[in-house]
Short mmCIF file of C-alpha atoms in Angstrom, two decimals:
data_model
loop_
_atom_site.label_atom_id
_atom_site.label_comp_id
_atom_site.label_asym_id
_atom_site.label_seq_id
_atom_site.Cartn_x
_atom_site.Cartn_y
_atom_site.Cartn_z
CA MET A 1 -10.49 10.58 -28.66
CA LYS A 2 -13.71 12.34 -29.64
CA PHE A 3 -14.77 15.33 -27.56
CA GLN A 4 -18.16 13.69 -26.99
CA THR A 5 -16.41 10.62 -25.57
CA LYS A 6 -14.34 12.86 -23.29
CA ILE A 7 -17.52 14.46 -21.93
CA THR A 8 -19.03 11.01 -21.33
CA LEU A 9 -15.93 9.77 -19.50
CA LEU A 10 -15.64 12.97 -17.48
CA PHE A 11 -19.27 12.74 -16.38
CA PHE A 12 -18.78 9.04 -15.61
CA ALA A 13 -15.64 9.73 -13.53
CA ILE A 14 -17.33 12.51 -11.54
CA SER A 15 -20.43 10.36 -10.97
CA ALA A 16 -18.35 7.35 -9.91
CA ALA A 17 -16.31 9.46 -7.49
CA GLY A 18 -19.51 10.96 -6.03
CA LEU A 19 -21.10 7.53 -5.67
CA ILE A 20 -17.99 6.16 -3.94
CA LEU A 21 -18.00 9.03 -1.47
CA LEU A 22 -21.76 8.71 -0.89
CA ASN A 23 -21.62 4.94 -0.31
CA ALA A 24 -18.57 5.27 1.94
CA ALA A 25 -20.34 7.97 3.97
CA ILE A 26 -23.50 5.85 4.28
CA PHE A 27 -21.53 2.80 5.40
CA TYR A 28 -19.43 4.84 7.81
CA PHE A 29 -22.34 6.57 9.55
CA VAL A 30 -24.46 3.41 9.72
CA SER A 31 -21.56 1.43 11.17
CA GLN A 32 -20.82 4.21 13.67
CA PHE A 33 -24.46 4.29 14.71
CA SER A 34 -24.48 0.49 15.05
CA PHE A 35 -21.29 0.53 17.13
CA LYS A 36 -22.57 3.34 19.32
CA ASP A 37 -25.84 1.50 19.93
CA PHE A 38 -24.00 -1.67 20.91
CA PHE A 39 -21.60 0.23 23.19
CA ASP A 40 -24.63 1.86 24.86
CA ARG A 41 -25.99 -1.60 25.52
CA LEU A 42 -22.66 -2.68 26.95
CA GLU A 43 -22.57 0.41 29.19
CA ALA A 44 -26.00 -0.48 30.58
CA ARG A 45 -24.70 -3.95 31.43
CA VAL A 46 -21.59 -2.45 33.04
CA ASN A 47 -23.82 -0.35 35.30
CA LEU A 48 -26.03 -3.32 36.20
CA THR A 49 -22.97 -5.49 36.87
CA ALA A 50 -21.63 -2.84 39.23
CA GLN A 51 -24.96 -2.52 41.01
CA THR A 52 -25.29 -6.26 41.55
CA ASN A 53 -21.68 -6.92 42.52
CA LEU A 54 -20.38 -3.81 44.25
CA PHE A 55 -23.31 -2.19 45.98
CA THR A 56 -24.60 -4.95 48.19
CA ASP A 57 -26.46 -2.53 50.43
CA ARG A 58 -28.87 -1.79 47.65
CA ASN A 59 -31.63 -3.96 46.23
CA THR A 60 -29.40 -6.17 44.17
CA ASP A 61 -32.12 -8.74 43.69
CA ALA A 62 -34.21 -6.14 41.88
CA TYR A 63 -31.31 -5.29 39.55
CA LYS A 64 -30.77 -8.97 38.83
CA GLU A 65 -34.44 -9.40 38.04
CA VAL A 66 -34.39 -6.39 35.71
CA ARG A 67 -31.37 -7.74 33.94
CA ALA A 68 -32.79 -11.22 33.58
CA ARG A 69 -36.19 -10.02 32.42
CA TYR A 70 -35.44 -7.05 30.19
CA LEU A 71 -31.86 -7.49 28.98
CA GLU A 72 -31.14 -10.51 26.80
CA LYS A 73 -27.77 -12.09 27.16
CA LEU A 74 -25.45 -10.96 24.42
CA GLU A 75 -23.34 -13.31 22.33
CA ASP A 76 -20.15 -14.30 24.22
CA GLU A 77 -21.06 -11.87 27.00
CA LYS A 78 -18.63 -11.84 29.94
CA ASN A 79 -18.38 -9.57 32.96
CA TYR A 80 -15.18 -8.64 34.80
CA VAL A 81 -14.89 -6.80 38.13
CA VAL A 82 -11.35 -5.81 39.10
CA LYS A 83 -10.26 -4.02 42.24
CA ILE A 84 -7.74 -1.26 41.57
CA ASP A 85 -4.95 -1.01 44.08
CA SER A 86 -3.36 2.22 45.17
CA ASN A 87 -0.68 1.49 42.60
CA GLU A 88 -2.75 2.01 39.49
CA ASP A 89 0.04 0.82 37.26
CA ASN A 90 0.03 -2.60 38.82
CA PHE A 91 -3.42 -4.18 38.87
CA PRO A 92 -4.61 -7.41 37.25
CA HIS A 93 -5.73 -7.13 33.62
CA PRO A 94 -8.54 -9.61 33.03
CA LEU A 95 -8.31 -9.37 29.22
CA LYS A 96 -5.42 -9.12 26.84
CA LEU A 97 -6.34 -5.69 25.50
CA PRO A 98 -4.16 -2.71 24.63
CA GLN A 99 -2.72 -0.87 27.62
CA SER A 100 -4.23 2.32 26.27
CA PHE A 101 -7.73 0.90 26.87
CA TYR A 102 -7.05 0.40 30.60
CA LYS A 103 -5.28 3.75 30.86
CA SER A 104 -8.24 5.49 29.26
CA ILE A 105 -10.60 3.89 31.83
CA LEU A 106 -8.43 5.10 34.69
CA ASP A 107 -7.97 8.60 33.28
CA ASN A 108 -11.45 9.24 31.94
CA GLY A 109 -13.60 7.01 34.07
CA SER A 110 -14.78 4.94 31.11
CA ALA A 111 -13.53 3.64 27.76
CA LYS A 112 -14.66 1.51 24.87
CA TYR A 113 -12.77 -0.65 22.43
CA ASN A 114 -13.60 -3.05 19.64
CA GLU A 115 -11.55 -5.52 17.71
CA SER A 116 -13.25 -7.06 14.70
CA ASN A 117 -16.57 -8.39 16.06
CA HIS A 118 -15.57 -8.22 19.75
CA PHE A 119 -16.63 -5.18 21.80
CA TYR A 120 -15.42 -4.06 25.21
CA PHE A 121 -16.69 -1.39 27.54
CA GLY A 122 -15.04 -0.51 30.86
CA LYS A 123 -15.88 1.86 33.64
CA THR A 124 -14.61 2.71 37.15
CA PHE A 125 -16.75 2.78 40.31
CA GLU A 126 -16.18 3.82 43.92
CA ALA A 127 -17.61 1.26 46.36
CA LYS A 128 -16.80 -0.15 49.78
CA GLY A 129 -14.05 2.42 50.21
CA ALA A 130 -12.18 1.18 47.19
CA ARG A 131 -12.01 1.75 43.45
CA TYR A 132 -13.16 -0.92 41.04
CA MET A 133 -13.03 -1.45 37.30
CA VAL A 134 -15.98 -3.17 35.63
CA ILE A 135 -15.57 -4.49 32.07
CA VAL A 136 -18.23 -6.15 29.92
CA ALA A 137 -17.19 -7.99 26.75
CA ALA A 138 -19.54 -9.32 24.07
CA SER A 139 -19.84 -10.06 20.37
CA ASP A 140 -22.34 -8.51 17.96
CA PRO A 141 -22.81 -11.05 15.15
CA TYR A 142 -26.18 -9.63 14.17
CA GLY A 143 -24.82 -6.12 13.83
CA PHE A 144 -21.90 -7.31 11.75
CA LYS A 145 -24.24 -9.40 9.66
CA GLU A 146 -26.35 -6.30 9.02
CA LEU A 147 -23.25 -4.30 8.11
CA THR A 148 -22.09 -7.07 5.78
CA GLN A 149 -25.52 -7.11 4.16
CA LEU A 150 -25.46 -3.32 3.89
CA LYS A 151 -22.04 -3.51 2.26
CA LYS A 152 -23.37 -5.95 -0.36
CA ILE A 153 -26.39 -3.75 -1.01
CA LEU A 154 -24.19 -0.66 -1.39
CA ILE A 155 -21.85 -2.49 -3.79
CA VAL A 156 -24.77 -3.71 -5.93
CA CYS A 157 -26.34 -0.23 -5.90
CA PHE A 158 -22.95 1.26 -6.77
CA LEU A 159 -22.50 -1.04 -9.77
CA ILE A 160 -26.02 -0.34 -11.00
CA SER A 161 -25.53 3.38 -10.42
CA ILE A 162 -22.26 3.61 -12.35
CA VAL A 163 -23.85 1.76 -15.28
CA LEU A 164 -26.76 4.19 -15.19
CA SER A 165 -24.36 7.13 -14.82
CA TYR A 166 -22.41 5.94 -17.88
CA ILE A 167 -25.63 5.72 -19.88
CA ALA A 168 -26.64 9.13 -18.54
CA GLY A 169 -23.21 10.44 -19.57
CA ILE A 170 -23.73 9.18 -23.11
CA VAL A 171 -27.18 10.79 -23.28
CA LEU A 172 -25.87 14.02 -21.74
CA SER A 173 -22.89 14.23 -24.09
CA HIS A 174 -25.16 13.47 -27.06
CA TYR A 175 -27.57 16.27 -26.26
CA THR A 176 -24.70 18.56 -25.27
CA MET A 177 -22.85 17.98 -28.55
CA LYS A 178 -25.92 17.77 -30.81
CA PRO A 179 -26.01 21.53 -31.52
CA ILE A 180 -22.28 21.41 -32.36
CA GLN A 181 -22.82 18.36 -34.59
CA ASP A 182 -25.68 20.15 -36.36
CA ILE A 183 -23.39 23.13 -36.95
CA THR A 184 -20.67 20.80 -38.28
CA ILE A 185 -23.09 19.15 -40.71
CA SER A 186 -24.35 22.55 -41.91
CA VAL A 187 -20.82 23.93 -42.34
CA LYS A 188 -19.72 20.85 -44.33
CA GLN A 189 -22.54 21.53 -46.79
CA ILE A 190 -21.23 25.03 -47.49
CA LYS A 191 -18.67 24.99 -50.29
CA ALA A 192 -17.14 27.46 -52.70
CA ASN A 193 -20.22 27.44 -54.94
CA ASN A 194 -22.74 28.23 -52.15
CA LEU A 195 -20.93 30.66 -49.86
CA HIS A 196 -24.12 32.69 -49.81
CA SER A 197 -25.62 30.05 -47.49
CA ARG A 198 -25.78 30.81 -43.78
CA LEU A 199 -26.28 28.78 -40.62
CA PRO A 200 -29.73 29.15 -39.01
CA GLU A 201 -29.58 31.65 -36.16
CA VAL A 202 -30.30 30.49 -32.60
CA LYS A 203 -31.78 32.80 -29.96
CA GLY A 204 -29.83 33.27 -26.75
CA ASN A 205 -26.40 34.27 -25.56
CA ASP A 206 -24.89 30.83 -25.05
CA VAL A 207 -21.82 29.30 -26.67
CA VAL A 208 -23.78 27.75 -29.54
CA SER A 209 -25.41 31.01 -30.62
CA SER A 210 -22.05 32.76 -30.36
CA LEU A 211 -20.40 30.04 -32.48
CA ILE A 212 -23.14 30.28 -35.14
CA SER A 213 -22.80 34.05 -35.24
CA THR A 214 -19.02 33.73 -35.63
CA PHE A 215 -19.39 31.24 -38.49
CA ASN A 216 -21.92 33.44 -40.28
CA THR A 217 -19.65 36.46 -39.92
CA MET A 218 -16.75 34.44 -41.33
CA LEU A 219 -18.87 33.22 -44.26
CA THR A 220 -19.88 36.80 -45.03
CA ARG A 221 -16.23 37.83 -45.12
CA LEU A 222 -15.32 34.86 -47.32
CA GLU A 223 -18.18 35.58 -49.70
CA THR A 224 -17.14 39.22 -49.94
CA ALA A 225 -13.51 38.25 -50.53
CA PHE A 226 -14.43 35.75 -53.27
CA GLU A 227 -16.76 38.18 -54.99
CA THR A 228 -14.20 40.98 -54.81
CA GLN A 229 -11.47 38.77 -56.24
CA ASN A 230 -13.62 37.35 -59.01
CA ASN A 231 -15.09 40.73 -59.91
CA PHE A 232 -11.60 42.20 -60.14
CA ILE A 233 -10.29 39.38 -62.34
CA SER A 234 -13.39 39.37 -64.52
CA ASN A 235 -13.54 43.16 -64.94
CA ALA A 236 -9.82 43.47 -65.46
CA SER A 237 -9.86 40.72 -68.08
CA HIS A 238 -12.75 42.33 -69.96
CA GLU A 239 -11.30 45.84 -69.75
CA LEU A 240 -7.90 44.70 -70.99
CA ARG A 241 -9.35 42.74 -73.87
CA THR A 242 -10.54 45.82 -75.73
CA PRO A 243 -7.15 47.56 -76.09
CA LEU A 244 -5.52 44.16 -76.66
CA THR A 245 -7.90 43.42 -79.53
CA ILE A 246 -7.13 46.81 -81.05
CA MET A 247 -3.38 46.17 -80.77
CA THR A 248 -3.74 42.75 -82.41
CA SER A 249 -5.91 44.11 -85.21
CA GLU A 250 -3.53 46.99 -85.93
CA ALA A 251 -0.54 44.65 -85.99
CA GLU A 252 -2.31 42.26 -88.37
CA LEU A 253 -3.31 45.24 -90.53
CA LEU A 254 0.29 46.40 -90.75
CA LEU A 255 1.46 42.96 -91.76
CA SER A 256 -1.24 42.44 -94.37
CA GLY A 257 -1.33 45.95 -95.81
CA ARG A 258 1.77 47.56 -97.19
CA LYS A 259 5.24 46.18 -97.28
CA LEU A 260 7.44 46.92 -94.31
CA ASP A 261 11.18 46.91 -94.06
CA PRO A 262 12.56 43.76 -92.42
CA VAL A 263 13.29 45.42 -89.08
CA SER A 264 9.79 46.92 -88.78
CA GLU A 265 8.15 43.70 -89.92
CA ALA A 266 10.05 41.74 -87.26
CA SER A 267 9.00 44.23 -84.59
CA VAL A 268 5.34 44.05 -85.62
CA LYS A 269 5.44 40.24 -85.59
CA THR A 270 6.94 40.35 -82.10
CA ILE A 271 4.19 42.70 -80.97
CA LEU A 272 1.55 40.40 -82.49
CA ALA A 273 3.06 37.27 -80.82
CA GLU A 274 3.25 38.92 -77.42
CA ALA A 275 -0.30 40.24 -77.81
CA GLU A 276 -1.50 36.70 -78.51
CA LYS A 277 0.32 35.49 -75.36
CA LEU A 278 -1.33 38.24 -73.34
CA HIS A 279 -4.68 37.30 -74.83
CA HIS A 280 -4.15 33.70 -73.71
CA ILE A 281 -3.27 34.87 -70.18
CA LEU A 282 -6.37 37.05 -69.98
CA THR A 283 -8.54 34.18 -71.25
CA SER A 284 -7.12 31.91 -68.57
CA LEU A 285 -7.64 34.53 -65.85
CA LEU A 286 -11.22 34.97 -66.96
CA GLY A 287 -11.60 31.17 -66.80
CA LEU A 288 -10.29 31.22 -63.24
CA ALA A 289 -12.90 33.81 -62.34
CA GLN A 290 -15.67 31.81 -64.01
CA SER A 291 -14.61 28.59 -62.28
CA GLY A 292 -14.50 30.20 -58.84
CA PHE A 293 -17.37 31.22 -56.55
CA ASP A 294 -20.49 32.42 -58.34
CA GLY A 295 -23.16 31.34 -55.84
CA LYS A 296 -25.02 29.11 -58.30
CA LYS A 297 -24.60 26.60 -61.10
CA GLN A 298 -24.58 28.31 -64.49
CA ASN A 299 -25.56 26.44 -67.66
CA TRP A 300 -25.51 23.09 -65.87
CA GLN A 301 -26.44 20.17 -68.11
CA GLN A 302 -26.02 16.44 -68.63
CA ILE A 303 -22.70 15.76 -70.36
CA ARG A 304 -21.83 12.46 -71.99
CA VAL A 305 -18.22 11.54 -71.28
CA ASP A 306 -17.34 9.95 -74.66
CA GLU A 307 -18.70 12.97 -76.52
CA LEU A 308 -16.79 15.28 -74.15
CA VAL A 309 -13.51 13.45 -74.82
CA MET A 310 -14.07 13.58 -78.58
CA ASN A 311 -14.76 17.32 -78.39
CA VAL A 312 -11.58 17.79 -76.32
CA ALA A 313 -9.54 15.97 -78.97
CA ASP A 314 -11.05 18.14 -81.74
CA ALA A 315 -10.38 21.34 -79.76
CA VAL A 316 -6.73 20.40 -79.15
CA LYS A 317 -6.25 19.45 -82.81
CA LYS A 318 -7.49 22.87 -83.89
CA ILE A 319 -4.92 24.55 -81.67
CA ASP A 320 -2.04 22.13 -82.34
CA ALA A 321 -2.50 20.08 -85.50
CA ASP A 322 0.68 18.08 -84.84
CA CYS A 323 -0.65 16.64 -81.56
CA THR A 324 -1.42 12.90 -81.70
CA ILE A 325 -4.23 11.75 -79.40
CA ASP A 326 -5.08 8.08 -78.86
CA ILE A 327 -8.58 7.64 -77.43
CA ASP A 328 -9.52 4.46 -75.54
CA PHE A 329 -13.20 3.81 -74.77
CA SER A 330 -12.82 0.05 -74.35
CA THR A 331 -13.29 0.17 -70.58
CA LEU A 332 -16.48 2.26 -70.62
CA PRO A 333 -19.60 0.43 -69.37
CA GLU A 334 -22.28 -0.60 -71.81
CA GLU A 335 -25.01 0.94 -69.68
CA GLU A 336 -25.61 4.38 -71.14
CA SER A 337 -26.78 5.93 -67.84
CA GLN A 338 -23.26 5.47 -66.43
CA LEU A 339 -21.75 7.74 -69.10
CA TYR A 340 -23.21 11.05 -67.92
CA THR A 341 -21.98 13.69 -65.52
CA ALA A 342 -23.61 16.99 -64.62
CA GLY A 343 -21.72 20.19 -65.33
CA ASN A 344 -20.87 23.08 -67.59
CA ASN A 345 -19.75 21.75 -70.96
CA ASN A 346 -17.53 24.73 -71.84
CA LEU A 347 -15.69 24.67 -68.53
CA LEU A 348 -15.08 20.90 -68.61
CA LEU A 349 -13.93 21.20 -72.22
CA LEU A 350 -11.46 23.89 -71.18
CA ALA A 351 -10.20 21.88 -68.18
CA LEU A 352 -9.57 18.65 -70.11
CA SER A 353 -8.10 20.50 -73.08
CA ASN A 354 -5.51 22.08 -70.78
CA ILE A 355 -4.42 18.62 -69.57
CA VAL A 356 -4.23 17.11 -73.08
CA MET A 357 -2.40 20.15 -74.50
CA ASN A 358 0.14 19.95 -71.66
CA GLY A 359 0.66 16.27 -72.50
CA CYS A 360 1.27 17.11 -76.15
CA LYS A 361 3.56 20.05 -75.38
CA TYR A 362 5.76 18.42 -72.74
CA SER A 363 6.07 15.12 -74.63
CA LYS A 364 7.35 16.94 -77.75
CA LYS A 365 4.49 15.79 -79.96
CA GLN A 366 4.61 12.15 -78.88
CA PRO A 367 1.20 10.40 -78.74
CA VAL A 368 -0.97 11.22 -75.75
CA LYS A 369 -3.37 8.54 -74.56
CA VAL A 370 -6.83 9.49 -73.26
CA GLN A 371 -8.78 6.71 -71.56
CA ALA A 372 -12.32 6.94 -70.14
CA LYS A 373 -13.76 4.49 -67.61
CA THR A 374 -16.03 4.31 -64.55
CA GLU A 375 -14.99 3.48 -61.00
CA ASN A 376 -16.91 3.52 -57.69
CA GLY A 377 -19.59 5.94 -58.86
CA PHE A 378 -17.16 8.21 -60.75
CA ILE A 379 -16.30 8.75 -64.37
CA VAL A 380 -12.49 8.59 -64.63
CA ILE A 381 -10.65 10.27 -67.50
CA VAL A 382 -6.97 9.27 -67.61
CA VAL A 383 -4.51 11.32 -69.69
CA THR A 384 -1.08 9.68 -70.12
CA ASP A 385 1.97 11.09 -71.90
CA ASN A 386 5.58 10.02 -72.40
CA GLY A 387 7.07 13.43 -71.85
CA ILE A 388 9.61 15.03 -69.56
CA GLY A 389 7.64 14.26 -66.39
CA ILE A 390 7.52 16.39 -63.26
CA PRO A 391 10.34 16.41 -60.67
CA GLU A 392 9.17 14.91 -57.37
CA LYS A 393 9.91 18.10 -55.41
CA ASP A 394 7.71 20.12 -57.80
CA GLN A 395 4.68 17.81 -57.90
CA GLN A 396 3.03 19.29 -54.80
CA HIS A 397 3.13 22.78 -56.33
CA VAL A 398 1.86 22.14 -59.90
CA PHE A 399 -1.66 23.27 -59.02
CA GLU A 400 -0.49 26.60 -57.61
CA PRO A 401 -1.17 29.59 -59.94
CA PHE A 402 1.82 30.72 -62.03
CA PHE A 403 4.05 27.89 -60.78
CA ARG A 404 6.11 26.06 -63.37
CA ALA A 405 8.22 22.96 -62.84
CA SER A 406 11.99 23.38 -62.79
CA ASN A 407 12.47 21.35 -66.01
CA THR A 408 10.09 23.38 -68.22
CA SER A 409 12.29 26.36 -69.00
CA GLU A 410 12.54 25.48 -72.73
CA PHE A 411 8.74 25.30 -73.05
CA GLU A 412 6.39 28.28 -73.24
CA GLY A 413 3.74 28.52 -70.56
CA PHE A 414 2.27 30.67 -67.81
CA GLY A 415 1.46 28.24 -64.97
CA ILE A 416 -2.28 28.91 -65.18
CA GLY A 417 -3.62 25.82 -66.99
CA LEU A 418 -3.52 23.25 -64.18
CA PRO A 419 -4.78 25.62 -61.42
CA LEU A 420 -7.65 26.55 -63.73
CA THR A 421 -8.34 22.87 -64.41
CA LEU A 422 -8.34 22.05 -60.69
CA ASN A 423 -10.82 24.86 -59.97
CA ILE A 424 -13.15 23.63 -62.69
CA ILE A 425 -13.02 19.99 -61.55
CA ARG A 426 -13.63 20.99 -57.93
CA LEU A 427 -16.58 23.11 -59.06
CA HIS A 428 -18.01 19.90 -60.53
CA LYS A 429 -17.46 18.04 -57.21
CA GLY A 430 -14.66 16.00 -58.72
CA SER A 431 -10.97 15.55 -58.02
CA ILE A 432 -7.64 15.21 -59.78
CA GLY A 433 -4.86 12.70 -59.17
CA ILE A 434 -1.38 12.96 -60.62
CA SER A 435 1.41 10.42 -61.01
CA SER A 436 4.67 11.40 -62.67
CA GLN A 437 8.30 10.35 -63.05
CA GLU A 438 10.93 12.67 -64.44
CA ASP A 439 12.01 11.78 -68.01
CA LYS A 440 9.38 9.01 -68.17
CA GLY A 441 6.04 10.78 -68.39
CA THR A 442 2.97 11.89 -66.50
CA GLU A 443 -0.46 10.39 -65.84
CA ILE A 444 -3.33 12.59 -64.69
CA GLN A 445 -6.64 11.10 -63.51
CA VAL A 446 -9.75 13.27 -63.52
CA TYR A 447 -12.67 12.01 -61.39
CA LEU A 448 -16.17 13.33 -62.10
CA PRO A 449 -19.27 12.04 -60.29
CA ILE A 450 -21.72 10.02 -62.37
CA SER A 451 -24.96 11.94 -62.72
CA VAL A 452 -27.95 10.13 -61.23
CA GLY A 453 -31.18 10.76 -63.08
#
């Protein structure tokens, strides 16, 4: 579940709980007020009933007139006057009500009770040398109708309110998460070739400004680390090339100059071969440095894929004349604009040459097929060989520097070619796919974006 959705649901749950409590409180207090008002009216009738029935020495006619003129008769209104004997536990109960109601009247002098829409109020009086209990019972259909109407109104308002609260939660979560989403979009745009970019600073001391500051600090550290690494590799490669060139030249001079005894000649040839290996390693390391972070695109140009493949085949042939390369352009589109990708020609030439040379080497000079096609906005270059293949357990590691598959011990190599190729393809916003079966061969797909314009 998305964090924004969680915020929306949390806000919705809190709002719904608050609305439930608010509506329950409104209904409770209104109903209590309504009940209290009705009980007050019943108490007034209890007093008038006592005056007109128990106190005959007073102006009972006046009380009757007041009651008839100013107090309307309530729904189902009934009056009960009961004389309480000395034995308070044994007196007639005019209504089938809980015993606690009668006991409360006797103990407290008055009591009230309601059951559904029926209300009862009782009170004791001293008159004519005896104790009496006066009870008035009535129904309040209008009050209950009002409460029922209030309940409907509260339910409708609650439903409307929770819908509005859900919408408000969506709006709140959107504006709450918008700064984070903006940061996410900005961070996604920062890649290895533009680590010099920074997120725009935001004033304040809130979480967003702190997060931006943390990201910018991290990017600074990454940029420094990349530059340090690449500078080291580049400088080391250049510095080592000079003495290596001298060693190679001196060895070639010894072999071409005067005659050497067989032992010395063999030693010089060994020195020359190892120097050439070291030169290849240094060239690859320098390629790794060039294909890593440099902060900008260098020598970027429009590259035609068929010409690139032909140049790759020529470059491999110059290095290994025995390599057989079958080129297939039959699936390329006829539209010329679909044949171009943007990039550095030398780097792409190096990357694809590494793949083709590996195919030739590990297939023991069997033909290597190179096919070019387009697919979903990408130029796809497929290199297929019938060589030794890559063991399944090693396939996830073939792009790690200096890693070599477990079945390549009889072949020379340094484990730099494929990592270098991957770096170059990633620099060109492409990707590499690999499919291989041991003892059957390997297929490598290189995806490069078609250049628009």
